[in-house]
Amino acid sequence: MAAAGQPVPVLVVAAVAVLCVVWWIFEPLPIPVTSLLPLAVLPLAGVLTPAEVGQAYGSPLILLLLGGFLLSRSMEASGAHRRIALGMIRLFGASSG
């Protein structure tokens, strides 16, 4: 048992979560790199196996969000977002009323 009566794995997970939040806020590393931190640290600390951590990263919701982010990035890089917006304005007009 460790501090506050919590088992060590609970404290390790809490510390990794707090570290990730702080790094997301201050960005000493890029956000995607920080997001992968638990994938490396939790198996090294013996909290979870690599397979267990990988299952959490491979959940359908995470993959859906990742796909949406990749799609939006590619639309922005190709300028498709502007073409779609201009097409909508041409189709419906510029007035909101």
XYZ file of C-alpha atoms in Angstrom:
97
model
C 0.000 0.000 0.000
C 1.170 3.481 -0.763
C 0.090 7.025 0.064
C -3.527 7.631 1.086
C -4.152 3.895 1.296
C -4.160 3.478 -2.483
C -2.350 0.609 -4.176
C 0.738 1.551 -6.193
C -0.858 0.868 -9.634
C -3.629 3.370 -8.863
C -1.062 6.015 -7.984
C 0.975 5.295 -11.129
C -2.091 5.666 -13.352
C -3.093 8.872 -11.553
C 0.424 10.282 -11.946
C 0.497 9.451 -15.666
C -2.939 11.047 -16.139
C -1.894 14.234 -14.333
C 1.370 14.361 -16.294
C -0.523 14.001 -19.580
C -2.952 16.783 -18.669
C -0.111 19.124 -17.691
C 1.787 18.312 -20.894
C -1.378 18.826 -22.987
C -1.778 22.275 -21.434
C 1.834 23.455 -21.660
C 2.873 21.349 -24.703
C 6.540 20.573 -23.943
C 5.962 17.787 -26.484
C 3.437 17.761 -29.328
C -0.038 16.686 -28.189
C -0.032 13.411 -30.200
C 3.271 12.395 -28.584
C 1.884 13.166 -25.131
C -1.203 11.087 -25.939
C 1.021 8.067 -26.540
C 2.769 8.427 -23.173
C 0.482 5.935 -21.337
C 1.095 3.419 -24.123
C 4.767 3.361 -23.131
C 4.721 4.133 -19.399
C 1.954 1.857 -18.098
C 3.522 -1.402 -19.382
C 6.981 -0.283 -18.211
C 5.570 0.414 -14.740
C 3.942 -3.019 -14.693
C 0.437 -1.605 -14.298
C -0.953 -3.147 -17.497
C 0.348 -5.409 -20.211
C 1.099 -3.887 -23.609
C -1.904 -5.781 -25.010
C -4.254 -4.287 -22.410
C -3.058 -0.759 -23.103
C -3.241 -1.387 -26.850
C -6.853 -2.538 -26.534
C -7.784 0.776 -24.940
C -6.107 2.674 -27.793
C -7.830 0.447 -30.355
C -11.382 0.942 -29.123
C -13.905 1.805 -31.855
C -14.547 5.268 -30.416
C -10.850 6.195 -30.452
C -10.515 4.956 -34.025
C -13.632 6.929 -35.053
C -12.199 10.124 -33.576
C -8.805 9.490 -35.162
C -10.441 8.949 -38.552
C -12.425 12.177 -38.202
C -9.325 14.153 -37.290
C -7.370 12.701 -40.209
C -10.223 13.456 -42.603
C -10.515 17.058 -41.411
C -6.738 17.550 -41.678
C -6.679 16.221 -45.221
C -9.651 18.396 -46.229
C -7.887 21.440 -44.804
C -4.588 20.592 -46.504
C -6.248 20.096 -49.897
C -8.502 23.152 -49.614
C -11.629 20.999 -49.897
C -13.190 22.715 -46.881
C -13.112 26.057 -48.732
C -14.527 24.551 -51.932
C -17.375 22.924 -50.004
C -18.164 26.179 -48.182
C -18.150 28.188 -51.420
C -20.353 25.571 -53.077
C -22.848 25.826 -50.203
C -22.884 29.624 -50.515
C -23.421 29.358 -54.266
C -26.226 26.819 -53.758
C -28.086 28.514 -50.897
C -26.957 32.133 -51.193
C -25.019 34.357 -48.843
C -27.928 35.716 -46.786
C -28.946 34.018 -43.570
C -32.547 35.235 -43.579
